[in-house]
Short mmCIF file of C-alpha atoms and ligand atoms in Angstrom, two decimals:
data_model
loop_
_atom_site.label_atom_id
_atom_site.label_comp_id
_atom_site.label_asym_id
_atom_site.label_seq_id
_atom_site.Cartn_x
_atom_site.Cartn_y
_atom_site.Cartn_z
CA MET T 127 -0.01 -0.04 0.00
CA VAL T 128 2.58 2.45 1.20
CA GLY T 129 4.83 1.58 -1.76
CA MET T 130 2.10 2.14 -4.30
CA GLU T 131 1.27 5.52 -2.76
CA ARG T 132 4.88 6.54 -2.91
CA ILE T 133 5.27 5.73 -6.56
CA GLU T 134 2.16 7.62 -7.43
CA GLN T 135 3.32 10.66 -5.54
CA ARG T 136 6.80 10.61 -6.80
CA GLN T 137 5.59 11.33 -10.29
CA LYS T 138 4.18 14.55 -9.31
CA ILE T 139 7.02 15.83 -7.00
CA LEU T 140 8.05 19.36 -7.91
CA THR T 141 11.00 21.10 -6.47
CA ALA T 142 10.77 24.54 -4.91
CA ARG T 143 12.89 25.78 -7.72
CA GLN T 144 10.49 24.52 -10.30
CA MET T 145 7.61 26.23 -8.55
CA GLY T 146 9.51 29.55 -8.59
CA LEU T 147 10.28 29.34 -4.89
CA VAL T 148 13.32 29.13 -2.78
CA ALA T 149 13.68 27.50 0.57
CA CYS T 150 16.12 28.91 3.23
CA SER T 151 18.89 26.50 3.65
CA ARG T 152 19.09 27.27 7.34
CA CYS T 153 15.58 27.34 8.62
CA GLN T 154 13.61 25.89 5.67
CA GLN T 155 11.17 28.79 5.33
CA VAL T 156 9.77 28.90 1.82
CA TRP T 157 9.92 32.22 -0.11
CA GLU T 158 9.24 33.54 -3.67
CA LYS T 159 12.39 33.25 -5.63
CA ASP T 160 13.03 36.93 -5.88
CA VAL T 161 13.44 37.33 -2.17
CA SER T 162 17.10 37.52 -1.32
CA ILE T 163 17.32 37.39 2.52
CA CYS T 164 15.31 35.02 4.65
CA GLY T 165 12.75 37.05 6.75
CA ARG T 166 12.81 34.53 9.53
CA CYS T 167 16.40 33.79 10.18
CA GLY T 168 18.29 36.35 8.02
CA HIS T 169 20.21 33.72 6.04
CA LYS T 170 20.95 34.55 2.40
CA LEU T 171 18.58 32.80 0.11
CA VAL T 172 20.08 30.84 -2.86
CA SER T 173 18.13 28.44 -4.88
CA ARG T 174 21.30 26.72 -6.06
CA ASP T 175 24.58 28.03 -5.03
CA PRO T 176 26.65 28.47 -8.21
CA GLN T 177 29.90 28.83 -6.25
CA SER T 178 29.16 25.73 -4.10
CA LEU T 179 31.31 23.39 -6.17
CA GLN T 180 34.19 25.90 -6.32
CA ARG T 181 34.26 26.07 -2.62
CA VAL T 182 33.93 22.39 -2.30
CA TRP T 183 37.00 21.91 -4.36
CA ALA T 184 39.09 24.65 -2.80
CA TYR T 185 38.52 23.33 0.79
CA TRP T 186 39.01 19.73 -0.50
CA LEU T 187 42.45 20.71 -1.98
CA ILE T 188 43.60 22.37 1.25
CA GLY T 189 42.44 19.41 3.22
CA LEU T 190 44.36 17.07 0.91
CA MET T 191 47.49 19.26 1.08
CA CYS T 192 47.30 19.07 4.96
CA TYR T 193 46.78 15.34 4.96
CA ILE T 194 50.15 14.66 3.22
CA PRO T 195 52.39 16.23 5.89
CA ALA T 196 50.04 14.75 8.54
CA ASN T 197 51.28 11.42 7.37
CA ILE T 198 54.95 12.20 6.90
CA TYR T 199 55.70 13.99 10.29
CA PRO T 200 55.54 12.26 13.59
CA MET T 201 52.13 12.42 15.44
CA LEU T 202 53.63 11.31 18.87
CA GLN T 203 56.99 11.56 20.51
CA THR T 204 57.64 9.22 23.55
CA ARG T 205 60.60 10.15 25.61
CA THR T 206 61.63 7.65 28.37
CA LEU T 207 65.00 7.30 30.35
CA PHE T 208 66.49 5.20 27.68
CA TYR T 209 65.10 6.21 24.31
CA THR T 210 63.16 8.79 22.39
CA GLN T 211 60.73 7.40 19.90
CA GLN T 212 58.74 9.23 17.09
CA ASP T 213 55.63 7.71 15.66
CA THR T 214 53.79 8.59 12.51
CA ILE T 215 50.05 7.90 12.25
CA VAL T 216 50.58 4.66 10.33
CA GLY T 217 53.77 3.72 12.24
CA GLY T 218 52.03 4.09 15.52
CA ALA T 219 49.28 1.81 14.37
CA ILE T 220 51.74 -0.81 13.06
CA GLU T 221 53.47 -0.77 16.45
CA LEU T 222 50.12 -1.43 18.15
CA ILE T 223 49.63 -4.38 15.93
CA GLU T 224 53.05 -5.73 17.03
CA TYR T 225 51.99 -5.35 20.56
CA GLU T 226 48.78 -7.30 19.61
CA SER T 227 46.37 -4.38 20.40
CA TYR T 228 44.43 -5.17 17.26
CA ALA T 229 41.17 -3.43 18.21
CA VAL T 230 42.89 -0.10 19.01
CA ALA T 231 45.10 -0.31 15.87
CA LEU T 232 42.02 -0.88 13.91
CA VAL T 233 40.18 2.13 15.39
CA ILE T 234 43.27 4.32 14.65
CA LEU T 235 43.71 3.09 11.18
CA PHE T 236 40.09 3.44 10.46
CA ALA T 237 39.69 6.97 11.83
CA SER T 238 43.02 8.32 10.61
CA VAL T 239 43.53 6.53 7.24
CA VAL T 240 40.34 4.82 5.92
CA ILE T 241 37.89 7.60 6.84
CA PRO T 242 40.00 10.56 5.49
CA ILE T 243 40.94 8.85 2.25
CA SER T 244 37.37 7.59 1.58
CA LYS T 245 36.15 11.12 2.39
CA PHE T 246 38.41 12.80 -0.15
CA LEU T 247 37.28 10.18 -2.74
CA ALA T 248 33.63 10.52 -1.82
CA ILE T 249 33.51 14.28 -1.93
CA ALA T 250 35.40 14.26 -5.28
CA PHE T 251 32.97 11.71 -6.67
CA LEU T 252 29.92 13.73 -5.53
CA ALA T 253 31.31 16.95 -6.94
CA ILE T 254 32.05 15.38 -10.26
CA SER T 255 28.83 13.45 -10.32
CA VAL T 256 26.79 16.68 -10.30
CA GLN T 257 28.33 17.72 -13.56
CA ARG T 258 28.62 14.33 -15.19
CA PRO T 259 25.70 12.14 -14.00
CA PRO T 260 27.01 8.68 -13.36
CA SER T 261 25.12 5.44 -13.16
CA VAL T 262 24.90 5.63 -9.39
CA SER T 263 21.39 6.55 -8.32
CA HIS T 264 20.34 9.75 -6.61
CA HIS T 265 19.46 7.80 -3.45
CA GLN T 266 22.83 6.20 -3.19
CA ARG T 267 24.61 9.49 -3.80
CA GLN T 268 22.41 11.08 -1.17
CA MET T 269 23.27 8.41 1.20
CA LEU T 270 26.90 8.72 0.45
CA TYR T 271 26.76 12.46 1.17
CA GLU T 272 24.98 11.74 4.54
CA VAL T 273 27.62 9.15 5.49
CA VAL T 274 30.45 11.60 4.57
CA GLU T 275 28.85 14.35 6.57
CA TYR T 276 28.24 12.17 9.61
CA ILE T 277 31.40 10.23 9.71
CA GLY T 278 33.99 12.87 8.71
CA ARG T 279 34.05 14.35 12.22
CA TRP T 280 35.10 11.11 13.75
CA SER T 281 38.58 11.44 12.26
CA MET T 282 39.23 13.86 15.07
CA ILE T 283 39.65 10.83 17.36
CA ASP T 284 43.35 10.56 16.73
CA ILE T 285 43.86 14.19 17.75
CA PHE T 286 42.03 13.70 21.01
CA VAL T 287 44.01 10.52 21.66
CA VAL T 288 47.27 12.42 21.14
CA ALA T 289 45.96 15.20 23.45
CA ILE T 290 44.95 12.85 26.16
CA LEU T 291 48.18 10.86 26.03
CA SER T 292 50.45 13.81 25.92
CA SER T 293 48.77 15.74 28.65
CA LEU T 294 48.41 12.58 30.83
CA VAL T 295 51.72 10.93 30.33
CA GLN T 296 54.04 13.54 31.76
CA LEU T 297 55.97 11.67 34.36
CA LYS T 298 59.11 13.63 34.48
CA VAL T 299 62.15 11.52 33.47
CA LEU T 300 60.36 8.21 33.54
CA VAL T 301 58.17 8.62 30.57
CA SER T 302 56.68 11.63 28.80
CA ILE T 303 54.62 11.82 25.65
CA TYR T 304 54.56 14.96 23.33
CA PRO T 305 52.48 15.78 20.33
CA GLY T 306 54.21 15.94 16.99
CA PRO T 307 53.78 18.44 14.11
CA ALA T 308 51.53 15.98 12.29
CA SER T 309 48.78 16.58 14.80
CA LEU T 310 48.38 20.21 13.61
CA PHE T 311 48.29 19.18 9.93
CA PHE T 312 45.89 16.27 10.61
CA ALA T 313 43.42 18.49 12.54
CA LEU T 314 43.54 21.04 9.77
CA SER T 315 42.92 18.36 7.23
CA VAL T 316 39.86 17.09 9.14
CA ILE T 317 38.55 20.64 9.63
CA PHE T 318 38.98 21.65 5.92
CA THR T 319 37.35 18.42 4.61
CA MET T 320 34.42 19.06 6.97
CA ILE T 321 34.08 22.54 5.54
CA SER T 322 34.35 21.16 2.01
CA ALA T 323 31.49 18.63 2.66
CA GLN T 324 29.40 21.38 4.23
CA ALA T 325 29.92 23.59 1.25
CA PHE T 326 28.46 20.89 -1.09
CA ASP T 327 24.84 21.74 -1.97
CA SER T 328 23.18 18.42 -1.91
CA ARG T 329 20.17 19.76 -3.91
CA LEU T 330 22.52 19.59 -6.92
CA ILE T 331 22.55 15.72 -6.72
CA TRP T 332 18.83 15.71 -7.47
CA ASP T 333 18.71 18.48 -10.05
CA GLU T 334 19.70 16.49 -13.17
CA ALA T 335 16.93 13.97 -12.43
CA HIS T 336 14.56 16.69 -13.56
CA GLY T 337 17.02 17.84 -16.16
CA LYS T 338 16.80 14.42 -17.81
CA ASP T 339 13.07 13.64 -17.32
CA GLU T 340 11.43 16.94 -17.64
CA GLY T 341 13.81 19.25 -19.52
CA LYS T 342 15.31 22.34 -17.86
CA ALA T 343 12.06 24.18 -17.69
CA ASN T 344 11.05 26.52 -14.87
CA ASP T 345 14.68 27.43 -14.23
CA MET I 838 18.42 43.69 -3.28
CA THR I 839 14.72 43.00 -2.95
CA SER I 840 13.29 43.53 0.29
CA SER I 841 12.08 40.46 2.26
CA HIS I 842 9.49 42.43 4.10
CA THR I 843 7.22 42.99 1.10
CA SER I 844 6.97 39.22 0.41
CA ARG I 845 5.18 36.68 2.64
CA PRO I 846 6.63 33.26 3.27
CA ARG I 847 4.74 30.32 1.78
CA ALA I 848 3.75 28.78 5.10
CA ASP I 849 1.62 26.23 3.41
CA LEU I 850 4.59 24.41 1.95
CA ILE I 851 7.54 22.47 3.27
CA VAL I 852 10.62 22.00 1.28
CA CYS I 853 13.16 19.24 1.76
CA PRO I 854 16.47 20.84 2.63
CA ARG I 855 18.41 17.93 1.02
CA CYS I 856 16.72 17.62 -2.34
CA ASP I 857 14.58 20.74 -2.69
CA ALA I 858 11.29 18.72 -3.23
CA ALA I 859 8.32 20.73 -2.23
CA PHE I 860 5.25 19.22 -0.44
CA ALA I 861 2.02 20.62 0.98
CA LEU I 862 2.63 21.13 4.70
CA GLU I 863 0.85 18.45 6.79
CA LEU I 864 1.74 18.32 10.45
CA PRO I 865 2.18 14.61 11.43
CA ASP I 866 0.56 13.35 14.62
CA ASP I 867 2.45 13.62 17.84
CA GLY I 868 5.42 11.28 17.93
CA GLN I 869 5.10 10.51 14.19
CA ARG I 870 7.60 11.64 11.59
CA ALA I 871 7.11 13.26 8.14
CA LYS I 872 9.60 12.24 5.62
CA CYS I 873 10.61 13.62 2.27
CA GLN I 874 8.90 11.30 -0.32
CA ARG I 875 11.78 11.75 -2.69
CA CYS I 876 15.02 11.29 -0.59
CA GLY I 877 13.74 10.12 2.68
CA THR I 878 15.04 12.94 4.91
CA VAL I 879 13.02 13.43 8.15
CA LEU I 880 11.27 16.82 7.69
CA ILE I 881 9.21 17.17 10.84
CA SER I 882 9.24 14.99 14.04
CA PRO I 883 7.06 16.76 16.51
CA ARG I 884 6.82 15.62 20.10
CA ARG I 885 4.61 17.38 22.55
CA LYS I 886 6.90 17.10 25.53
CA ALA I 887 10.17 17.51 23.58
CA GLY I 888 10.69 21.18 24.53
CA ALA I 889 10.58 20.52 28.33
CA GLN I 890 12.76 17.43 27.88
CA ILE I 891 15.34 19.36 26.01
CA ILE I 892 15.46 22.07 28.49
CA ALA I 893 15.84 19.54 31.27
CA LEU I 894 18.58 17.77 29.38
CA SER I 895 20.27 21.03 28.53
CA LEU I 896 20.39 22.17 32.20
CA SER I 897 22.01 18.84 33.22
CA ILE I 898 24.42 19.10 30.38
CA THR I 899 25.43 22.63 31.35
CA VAL I 900 26.22 21.44 34.93
CA LEU I 901 27.96 18.28 33.83
CA ILE I 902 30.00 20.06 31.18
CA ILE I 903 31.47 22.62 33.63
CA ALA I 904 32.03 20.06 36.24
CA ALA I 905 33.52 17.49 33.84
CA GLY I 906 35.77 20.28 32.19
CA VAL I 907 37.32 21.34 35.42
CA PHE I 908 37.64 18.45 37.80
CA PRO I 909 40.34 15.78 37.58
CA PHE I 910 39.39 13.44 34.75
CA LEU I 911 42.11 10.82 34.39
CA SER I 912 45.20 10.14 36.41
CA VAL I 913 48.34 7.86 35.75
CA HIS I 914 50.64 6.33 38.25
CA VAL I 915 54.01 4.68 37.73
CA VAL I 916 56.41 3.85 40.54
CA GLY I 917 56.66 7.08 42.49
CA ALA I 918 55.34 9.38 39.84
CA SER I 919 51.82 10.35 39.08
CA ASN I 920 49.87 12.93 37.13
CA SER I 921 46.20 13.76 36.71
CA VAL I 922 44.43 16.01 34.24
CA SER I 923 41.02 17.58 33.67
CA VAL I 924 39.24 17.58 30.32
CA LEU I 925 40.27 21.13 29.64
CA GLU I 926 43.86 20.39 30.51
CA THR I 927 44.11 17.74 27.88
CA ALA I 928 43.48 20.49 25.25
CA LEU I 929 46.57 22.29 26.87
CA ALA I 930 48.76 19.42 25.62
CA PHE I 931 49.31 21.33 22.45
CA SER I 932 50.81 24.43 24.02
CA GLU I 933 54.13 24.51 22.24
CA GLY I 934 54.75 26.72 19.37
CA PRO I 935 52.38 26.52 16.37
CA LEU I 936 50.45 23.77 18.04
CA VAL I 937 48.75 26.32 20.18
CA PHE I 938 46.11 26.59 17.46
CA LEU I 939 45.21 23.04 18.42
CA THR I 940 44.77 24.01 22.06
CA LEU I 941 42.15 26.64 21.02
CA ALA I 942 40.43 24.30 18.49
CA MET I 943 40.34 21.39 20.89
CA ALA I 944 39.10 23.40 23.87
CA SER I 945 36.33 24.76 21.61
CA LEU I 946 35.39 21.35 20.01
CA ILE I 947 35.03 19.47 23.31
CA PHE I 948 34.11 22.17 25.84
CA PHE I 949 33.14 25.71 24.68
CA ILE I 950 31.01 24.70 21.53
CA PRO I 951 28.90 21.99 23.36
CA LEU I 952 28.46 24.48 26.24
CA LEU I 953 27.49 27.33 24.11
CA ARG I 954 25.07 25.12 22.14
CA VAL I 955 23.15 23.99 25.28
CA LEU I 956 23.08 27.55 26.59
CA LEU I 957 21.68 28.73 23.27
CA SER I 958 19.05 26.05 23.26
CA ILE I 959 17.94 26.82 26.79
CA TYR I 960 17.71 30.57 25.80
CA VAL I 961 15.59 29.71 22.70
CA LEU I 962 13.36 27.13 24.12
CA VAL I 963 12.41 28.37 27.61
CA PRO I 964 10.17 31.17 26.26
CA ILE I 965 8.64 28.80 23.70
CA VAL I 966 7.78 26.09 26.13
CA ALA I 967 6.41 28.68 28.55
CA ASP I 968 4.16 30.01 25.73
CA LYS I 969 5.77 33.32 25.85
CA PRO I 970 6.96 35.39 22.80
CA PRO I 971 10.47 34.35 21.67
CA ALA I 972 13.45 35.67 23.37
CA ARG I 973 15.28 38.67 21.79
CA HIS I 974 17.42 37.49 18.90
CA ALA I 975 16.22 34.00 19.46
CA ARG I 976 16.35 33.22 15.73
CA TRP I 977 19.88 34.32 15.58
CA ALA I 978 20.67 32.18 18.58
CA PHE I 979 19.06 29.08 17.14
CA ARG I 980 20.65 29.60 13.75
CA LEU I 981 24.01 29.81 15.45
CA SER I 982 23.43 26.84 17.50
CA GLU I 983 22.52 24.82 14.32
CA ALA I 984 25.58 25.98 12.53
CA LEU I 985 27.76 24.86 15.39
CA ARG I 986 26.22 21.36 15.47
CA PRO I 987 28.94 19.53 13.51
CA TRP I 988 31.56 21.22 15.58
CA SER I 989 30.41 19.86 18.85
CA MET I 990 32.62 16.83 19.38
CA ALA I 991 32.05 15.69 22.96
CA GLU I 992 31.08 12.10 21.87
CA ILE I 993 34.11 11.77 19.68
CA PHE I 994 36.40 12.89 22.51
CA ALA I 995 34.75 10.12 24.60
CA ILE I 996 35.78 7.45 21.99
CA GLY I 997 39.24 9.03 21.96
CA CYS I 998 39.50 8.39 25.69
CA ALA I 999 38.69 4.80 25.27
CA VAL I 1000 41.38 4.42 22.64
CA ALA I 1001 43.96 6.39 24.66
CA LEU I 1002 43.22 4.35 27.79
CA ILE I 1003 43.76 1.06 26.03
CA LYS I 1004 46.85 2.40 24.41
CA ILE I 1005 48.64 3.32 27.65
CA SER I 1006 47.23 0.79 30.12
CA ALA I 1007 50.27 -1.39 29.20
CA LEU I 1008 52.62 1.36 29.95
CA VAL I 1009 51.27 2.99 33.16
CA GLU I 1010 48.47 2.46 35.63
CA VAL I 1011 45.40 4.61 34.94
CA SER I 1012 42.67 5.66 37.27
CA PHE I 1013 39.49 7.56 36.73
CA GLY I 1014 38.64 10.83 38.48
CA PRO I 1015 35.11 11.98 39.23
CA ALA I 1016 34.92 13.96 36.04
CA PHE I 1017 35.45 10.80 34.01
CA TRP I 1018 32.02 9.47 35.09
CA MET I 1019 30.42 12.88 34.55
CA PHE I 1020 31.78 13.03 31.14
CA ALA I 1021 30.38 9.60 30.35
CA VAL I 1022 26.89 10.57 31.40
CA LEU I 1023 27.33 13.89 29.57
CA VAL I 1024 27.99 12.24 26.26
CA VAL I 1025 24.85 10.23 26.52
CA LEU I 1026 22.80 13.29 27.39
CA VAL I 1027 24.33 15.32 24.48
CA VAL I 1028 23.40 12.63 21.98
CA ALA I 1029 19.93 12.29 23.48
CA GLN I 1030 19.32 15.97 23.39
CA ASP I 1031 20.28 16.25 19.72
CA SER I 1032 17.99 13.40 18.65
CA VAL I 1033 14.93 14.69 20.63
CA ILE I 1034 14.99 18.22 18.98
CA CYS I 1035 12.66 18.89 16.00
CA ARG I 1036 14.28 21.69 14.18
CA TRP I 1037 11.20 22.38 12.11
CA SER I 1038 9.05 22.85 15.13
CA VAL I 1039 11.43 25.16 16.78
CA TRP I 1040 11.72 27.29 13.66
CA ASN I 1041 7.96 27.27 13.38
CA ALA I 1042 7.48 28.39 16.95
CA LEU I 1043 10.03 31.22 16.35
CA SER I 1044 8.05 32.50 13.33
CA ASN I 1045 4.75 32.71 14.97
CA ASP I 1046 5.45 35.95 16.69
CA ARG I 1047 5.66 37.75 13.42
CA LYS I 1048 1.88 37.87 13.18
CA SER I 1049 1.42 39.55 16.52
ZN1 ZN M 923 15.83 31.14 7.08
ZN1 ZN M 924 14.26 15.14 -0.01
#
């Protein structure tokens, strides 16, 4: 029943843009398209942000450029009576595997390597897909965007781990842990990719559906 | 620039913020959710008691955040030496040279932004729940609170703690301070508060005063 209803309704779904309206992206209030500032929350009204993709790519690139030194420089420095040890992100995880802390190594590798790299790929894919519609459905791309938005923040874990370790383990000459320069680059990389994902206008994903099916009328 | 004051909003419509599909506005029953028929995004999820619940949660979060931020949180012991830190002190780990930026960023992400967000939501919701006209600048406050949502990272810090603890438990002996348990409760409350709130309902309540 519900399914039938949905199909029937889907055929007559119109977008705000096709109706000559614009919805505030902050508070969702609906206005005529010639209104430029939302009367409820004061946010600037844009039906589709033409600069959206440029901003996505700019922040994406900065994020990527920060991610490279984040992996080259040491993330942690451990000083004990006998030795000083420097660990990069991946090096630290490998060491954990050697100590058989598989779960922690997995969390670190996932948060610091798998999530950031998939996030770069996913944002790039979404940004390209808007201009060159691929075979991946709108629903899947929408879901991808939601996953990127949700999970991107979790990369910060490693920064917090470094902070906790290096503030806690300060035991004079016995053992002390210090943050390395990679922590700064890594945090910047996470922040810029988050901004990049936020700059993406997800309404663009759905636009070419109408472009294909109904022509670019009512623009 | 066209003036926004000459034009009235289309209050009979609701537009999906994700895909721009427009629907005739129909308020779902209490506890039900209205979803976008095209992309499935939840558009409205009204709950009659949500306002009071959020205020109660927010007040508890405010107390817990301040307490958990300042009191000792974790401590370590090795033969003869020990050290304990509060949540805010962990942010100070990055106080050397250019890493100072991280101290600011981290103190904001795990302490100041979550705190600011609950204070803003108390400020916005108390008049609404009490059926009074919205507080001054309430819309601006709610807009700021919404913009800060992805930057509130208390729950991520909590997972970071777990990872850090496992990582050093082989090296040193760790014990939990009172703030550790407060922080654990805090994270649950922060997540709960965020899932109870219906953004559409709040914005709707904030726009009603325009008519009066
Ligand atoms: Zn608005
Ligand atoms: Zn939608």
